mmCIF file of C-alpha atoms in Angstrom:
data_model
loop_
_atom_site.group_PDB
_atom_site.id
_atom_site.type_symbol
_atom_site.label_atom_id
_atom_site.label_comp_id
_atom_site.label_asym_id
_atom_site.label_seq_id
_atom_site.Cartn_x
_atom_site.Cartn_y
_atom_site.Cartn_z
ATOM 1 C CA MET A 462 15.719 -8.125 9.551
ATOM 2 C CA GLU A 463 18.621 -8.148 7.104
ATOM 3 C CA VAL A 464 16.291 -9.326 4.325
ATOM 4 C CA VAL A 465 13.792 -6.533 5.063
ATOM 5 C CA GLU A 466 16.556 -3.933 5.106
ATOM 6 C CA GLY A 467 17.704 -5.284 1.760
ATOM 7 C CA TYR A 468 14.247 -4.809 0.278
ATOM 8 C CA ILE A 469 14.063 -1.235 1.570
ATOM 9 C CA ARG A 470 17.491 -0.533 0.102
ATOM 10 C CA GLU A 471 16.324 -2.072 -3.167
ATOM 11 C CA LEU A 472 13.505 0.478 -3.292
ATOM 12 C CA THR A 473 15.495 3.516 -2.237
ATOM 13 C CA GLU A 474 18.162 2.717 -4.839
ATOM 14 C CA ASP A 475 15.616 2.200 -7.650
ATOM 15 C CA GLU A 476 16.512 5.197 -9.807
ATOM 16 C CA ALA A 477 14.229 4.081 -12.662
ATOM 17 C CA LEU A 478 11.190 4.219 -10.363
ATOM 18 C CA ARG A 479 12.278 7.528 -8.848
ATOM 19 C CA GLU A 480 12.746 9.065 -12.306
ATOM 20 C CA HIS A 481 9.392 7.662 -13.480
ATOM 21 C CA ILE A 482 7.562 9.315 -10.577
ATOM 22 C CA ALA A 483 9.478 12.613 -10.843
ATOM 23 C CA THR A 484 8.790 12.837 -14.584
ATOM 24 C CA GLY A 485 5.133 11.998 -14.069
ATOM 25 C CA LEU A 486 4.744 14.661 -11.399
ATOM 26 C CA GLN A 487 6.422 17.176 -13.676
ATOM 27 C CA PHE A 488 4.023 16.549 -16.551
ATOM 28 C CA GLY A 489 0.965 15.775 -14.464
ATOM 29 C CA LEU A 490 1.220 18.546 -11.872
ATOM 30 C CA GLY A 491 3.890 20.836 -13.274
ATOM 31 C CA LEU A 492 6.270 20.035 -10.412
ATOM 32 C CA SER A 493 9.571 20.427 -12.219
ATOM 33 C CA ASP A 494 11.554 20.328 -8.972
ATOM 34 C CA ALA A 495 9.615 17.526 -7.277
ATOM 35 C CA THR A 496 11.568 15.599 -4.652
ATOM 36 C CA VAL A 497 10.553 11.944 -4.669
ATOM 37 C CA GLY A 498 10.404 10.379 -1.236
ATOM 38 C CA PHE A 499 8.742 7.085 -0.322
ATOM 39 C CA GLY A 500 8.217 7.469 3.439
ATOM 40 C CA ARG A 501 6.055 4.734 4.937
ATOM 41 C CA ARG A 502 5.665 3.210 1.474
ATOM 42 C CA GLU A 503 9.096 1.707 2.093
ATOM 43 C CA GLY A 504 7.303 -0.474 4.640
ATOM 44 C CA TRP A 505 4.604 -1.385 2.118
ATOM 45 C CA TYR A 506 7.293 -2.370 -0.373
ATOM 46 C CA ALA A 507 9.231 -4.526 2.091
ATOM 47 C CA ILE A 508 6.055 -6.308 3.193
ATOM 48 C CA ILE A 509 4.987 -7.057 -0.372
ATOM 49 C CA ARG A 510 8.463 -8.233 -1.363
ATOM 50 C CA SER A 511 8.589 -10.485 1.693
ATOM 51 C CA PHE A 512 5.041 -11.833 1.554
ATOM 52 C CA LYS A 513 4.796 -12.424 -2.245
ATOM 53 C CA PRO A 514 1.035 -11.659 -2.473
ATOM 54 C CA ARG A 515 -1.062 -12.651 -5.459
ATOM 55 C CA MET A 516 -3.534 -9.784 -4.975
ATOM 56 C CA VAL A 517 -2.903 -6.372 -3.429
ATOM 57 C CA VAL A 518 -5.796 -3.945 -3.025
ATOM 58 C CA GLU A 519 -5.249 -0.281 -2.170
ATOM 59 C CA THR A 520 -8.108 2.133 -1.587
ATOM 60 C CA GLY A 521 -7.228 5.730 -2.364
ATOM 61 C CA VAL A 522 -4.806 5.808 -5.310
ATOM 62 C CA HIS A 523 -4.406 9.614 -5.492
ATOM 63 C CA GLN A 524 -1.520 10.438 -7.853
ATOM 64 C CA GLY A 525 -0.296 6.851 -7.840
ATOM 65 C CA VAL A 526 3.038 7.084 -6.019
ATOM 66 C CA GLY A 527 2.072 4.240 -3.715
ATOM 67 C CA ALA A 528 0.629 2.269 -6.627
ATOM 68 C CA CYS A 529 3.924 2.507 -8.506
ATOM 69 C CA VAL A 530 5.874 1.428 -5.424
ATOM 70 C CA ILE A 531 3.566 -1.555 -4.946
ATOM 71 C CA CYS A 532 3.722 -2.532 -8.609
ATOM 72 C CA SER A 533 7.503 -2.238 -8.568
ATOM 73 C CA ALA A 534 7.531 -4.805 -5.753
ATOM 74 C CA LEU A 535 5.082 -7.034 -7.626
ATOM 75 C CA LEU A 536 7.177 -6.896 -10.804
ATOM 76 C CA ARG A 537 10.284 -7.954 -8.884
ATOM 77 C CA ASN A 538 8.298 -10.741 -7.237
ATOM 78 C CA ALA A 539 7.165 -11.907 -10.684
ATOM 79 C CA GLU A 540 10.792 -12.058 -11.830
ATOM 80 C CA GLU A 541 11.362 -14.461 -8.937
ATOM 81 C CA GLY A 542 8.405 -16.644 -9.911
ATOM 82 C CA HIS A 543 5.728 -15.061 -7.707
ATOM 83 C CA PRO A 544 3.418 -12.982 -9.929
ATOM 84 C CA GLY A 545 0.825 -10.714 -8.348
ATOM 85 C CA LEU A 546 -1.798 -8.140 -9.287
ATOM 86 C CA TYR A 547 -2.543 -4.652 -7.945
ATOM 87 C CA CYS A 548 -6.060 -3.255 -7.781
ATOM 88 C CA GLY A 549 -6.573 0.342 -6.694
ATOM 89 C CA THR A 550 -9.797 2.219 -6.036
ATOM 90 C CA ASP A 551 -10.463 5.956 -6.171
ATOM 91 C CA ILE A 552 -13.467 8.217 -6.577
ATOM 92 C CA ASP A 553 -11.431 10.694 -8.660
ATOM 93 C CA ARG A 554 -11.153 9.630 -12.301
ATOM 94 C CA ALA A 555 -7.930 11.625 -12.609
ATOM 95 C CA ALA A 556 -6.303 9.517 -9.905
ATOM 96 C CA GLY A 557 -3.460 7.194 -10.768
ATOM 97 C CA PHE A 558 -1.928 9.231 -13.560
ATOM 98 C CA LEU A 559 1.522 7.983 -12.543
ATOM 99 C CA LEU A 560 0.468 4.369 -13.053
ATOM 100 C CA ASN A 561 1.677 3.790 -16.595
ATOM 101 C CA GLY A 562 4.524 2.127 -18.452
ATOM 102 C CA PRO A 563 5.820 -1.112 -16.927
ATOM 103 C CA TYR A 564 4.065 -0.369 -13.623
ATOM 104 C CA ALA A 565 0.664 -0.642 -15.308
ATOM 105 C CA GLU A 566 1.360 -4.165 -16.562
ATOM 106 C CA CYS A 567 0.178 -5.761 -13.331
ATOM 107 C CA ALA A 568 -2.382 -3.143 -12.295
ATOM 108 C CA GLN A 569 -5.905 -1.860 -12.625
ATOM 109 C CA VAL A 570 -7.783 1.043 -11.036
ATOM 110 C CA LEU A 571 -11.502 0.918 -10.278
ATOM 111 C CA TYR A 572 -13.111 4.371 -10.307
ATOM 112 C CA GLY A 573 -16.044 5.222 -8.074
ATOM 113 C CA ASP A 574 -16.895 4.923 -4.408
ATOM 114 C CA SER A 575 -14.376 2.553 -2.813
ATOM 115 C CA LEU A 576 -16.994 0.590 -0.884
ATOM 116 C CA GLU A 577 -18.926 -0.047 -4.088
ATOM 117 C CA SER A 578 -15.738 -1.048 -5.916
ATOM 118 C CA LEU A 579 -14.683 -3.400 -3.116
ATOM 119 C CA ALA A 580 -18.064 -5.112 -3.332
ATOM 120 C CA THR A 581 -17.280 -6.108 -6.939
ATOM 121 C CA LEU A 582 -14.013 -7.879 -6.062
ATOM 122 C CA ASP A 583 -14.062 -11.645 -5.779
ATOM 123 C CA GLY A 584 -10.800 -12.015 -3.885
ATOM 124 C CA PRO A 585 -8.945 -13.584 -2.312
ATOM 125 C CA ILE A 586 -7.123 -10.445 -1.165
ATOM 126 C CA ASP A 587 -3.662 -11.165 0.217
ATOM 127 C CA VAL A 588 -2.726 -7.582 1.140
ATOM 128 C CA PHE A 589 -5.269 -4.814 1.756
ATOM 129 C CA ILE A 590 -4.185 -1.189 2.190
ATOM 130 C CA ASN A 591 -6.677 1.344 3.530
ATOM 131 C CA ASP A 592 -5.715 4.823 2.261
ATOM 132 C CA SER A 593 -8.951 6.449 1.055
ATOM 133 C CA ASP A 594 -11.500 8.501 3.001
ATOM 134 C CA HIS A 595 -9.878 8.855 6.410
ATOM 135 C CA SER A 596 -13.085 9.313 8.364
ATOM 136 C CA VAL A 597 -13.488 6.812 11.186
ATOM 137 C CA ALA A 598 -16.770 5.443 9.848
ATOM 138 C CA TYR A 599 -15.518 4.952 6.290
ATOM 139 C CA GLU A 600 -12.294 3.276 7.387
ATOM 140 C CA ALA A 601 -14.257 0.830 9.548
ATOM 141 C CA ALA A 602 -16.676 0.184 6.670
ATOM 142 C CA GLU A 603 -13.809 -0.743 4.358
ATOM 143 C CA TYR A 604 -12.489 -3.336 6.784
ATOM 144 C CA ARG A 605 -15.957 -4.865 7.049
ATOM 145 C CA ALA A 606 -16.297 -4.836 3.245
ATOM 146 C CA ILE A 607 -13.147 -6.865 2.647
ATOM 147 C CA GLU A 608 -13.353 -9.213 5.633
ATOM 148 C CA SER A 609 -14.994 -12.077 3.731
ATOM 149 C CA LYS A 610 -12.674 -11.534 0.752
ATOM 150 C CA LEU A 611 -9.393 -11.874 2.634
ATOM 151 C CA ALA A 612 -7.148 -14.846 1.900
ATOM 152 C CA ASP A 613 -6.510 -17.307 4.711
ATOM 153 C CA ARG A 614 -3.039 -15.785 4.963
ATOM 154 C CA SER A 615 -3.459 -12.054 4.657
ATOM 155 C CA ILE A 616 -2.130 -8.710 5.823
ATOM 156 C CA ILE A 617 -4.121 -5.516 6.367
ATOM 157 C CA LEU A 618 -2.241 -2.217 6.331
ATOM 158 C CA GLY A 619 -3.897 0.886 7.764
ATOM 159 C CA ASP A 620 -2.595 4.221 6.516
ATOM 160 C CA ASN A 621 -4.579 6.169 9.115
ATOM 161 C CA SER A 622 -3.634 4.178 12.197
ATOM 162 C CA HIS A 623 -1.719 7.129 13.635
ATOM 163 C CA VAL A 624 -5.101 8.911 13.957
ATOM 164 C CA THR A 625 -7.765 6.241 14.475
ATOM 165 C CA SER A 626 -7.932 2.920 16.286
ATOM 166 C CA GLU A 627 -10.218 1.279 13.696
ATOM 167 C CA LEU A 628 -7.711 -1.288 12.457
ATOM 168 C CA LEU A 629 -6.666 -2.067 16.024
ATOM 169 C CA GLU A 630 -10.292 -2.640 17.023
ATOM 170 C CA PHE A 631 -10.982 -4.718 13.898
ATOM 171 C CA ALA A 632 -7.937 -6.867 14.672
ATOM 172 C CA LYS A 633 -8.863 -7.333 18.336
ATOM 173 C CA GLN A 634 -12.411 -8.390 17.508
ATOM 174 C CA ARG A 635 -11.211 -10.963 14.939
ATOM 175 C CA GLY A 636 -8.270 -12.294 16.907
ATOM 176 C CA ARG A 637 -5.699 -10.834 14.527
ATOM 177 C CA PRO A 638 -2.356 -9.441 15.722
ATOM 178 C CA PHE A 639 -1.725 -5.697 15.363
ATOM 179 C CA VAL A 640 1.434 -3.608 15.394
ATOM 180 C CA PHE A 641 2.085 0.031 14.550
ATOM 181 C CA PHE A 642 5.197 1.557 12.987
ATOM 182 C CA ARG A 643 5.548 5.339 13.008
ATOM 183 C CA GLU A 644 7.349 7.525 10.475
ATOM 184 C CA ASP A 645 10.099 9.692 11.919
ATOM 185 C CA PRO A 646 10.725 12.552 9.444
ATOM 186 C CA ILE A 647 13.975 14.483 9.756
ATOM 187 C CA ASP A 648 13.870 18.280 9.433
ATOM 188 C CA HIS A 649 10.339 18.366 8.030
ATOM 189 C CA TRP A 650 7.230 20.288 9.059
ATOM 190 C CA TYR A 651 5.078 17.143 8.907
ATOM 191 C CA PRO A 652 5.361 15.047 12.101
ATOM 192 C CA GLY A 653 4.878 11.798 10.189
ATOM 193 C CA ALA A 654 2.172 9.179 9.876
ATOM 194 C CA GLY A 655 2.751 5.443 10.096
ATOM 195 C CA ILE A 656 1.579 1.964 9.220
ATOM 196 C CA GLY A 657 -0.921 -0.100 11.152
ATOM 197 C CA ILE A 658 -0.223 -3.754 10.359
ATOM 198 C CA SER A 659 -2.578 -6.648 11.047
ATOM 199 C CA PRO A 660 -1.523 -10.064 9.717
ATOM 200 C CA SER A 661 -3.868 -13.028 9.941
ATOM 201 C CA ALA A 662 -1.421 -14.723 12.305
ATOM 202 C CA VAL A 663 2.111 -14.578 13.645
ATOM 203 C CA PRO A 664 4.499 -15.871 12.455
ATOM 204 C CA LEU A 665 3.374 -15.175 8.884
ATOM 205 C CA ASP A 666 5.991 -16.110 6.311
ATOM 206 C CA SER A 667 5.816 -16.308 2.522
ATOM 207 C CA ASN A 668 6.062 -20.104 2.217
#
């Protein structure tokens, strides 16, 4: 637990990343007073720092805040001798405008329908993050699309698990563990989302 807390602290104290995102939002969206918060992405970061994946796939890049957080973790892993790559998918060709500078060094974005993009990946995928079309059917289709491409040791993260049970059902049917962590915002109108987590097995370390 102490190691995980250290990784989260590492992210929250990363002023270079925070400034990169704030500056990008200012120029990309005109948000001169943007407040950069990471929310559940702190969990993504800690998982990636702990697990040392070689391939991380995220569907639904949007502006690229999550992509930058993931790539920041991958860059730190690489400094420790564990290089990894990020692949994002998005139907919007304007997505991922924050993914530049050092954070683009280990990244690529595939534009088009996510299911079609996932079909082109060879794998193996060590960490898969579902964060695209949040319809029940599309979320389930993404899990089916990447099932044969997952590494023997893999983690699936569901960004919509506070709304649907698709990752839970996928995990149950394949004999994978599942756990859910909920965001707990303080003094904010949004009640919070969470992270559905399904590793291939427990315990699942990085060795």
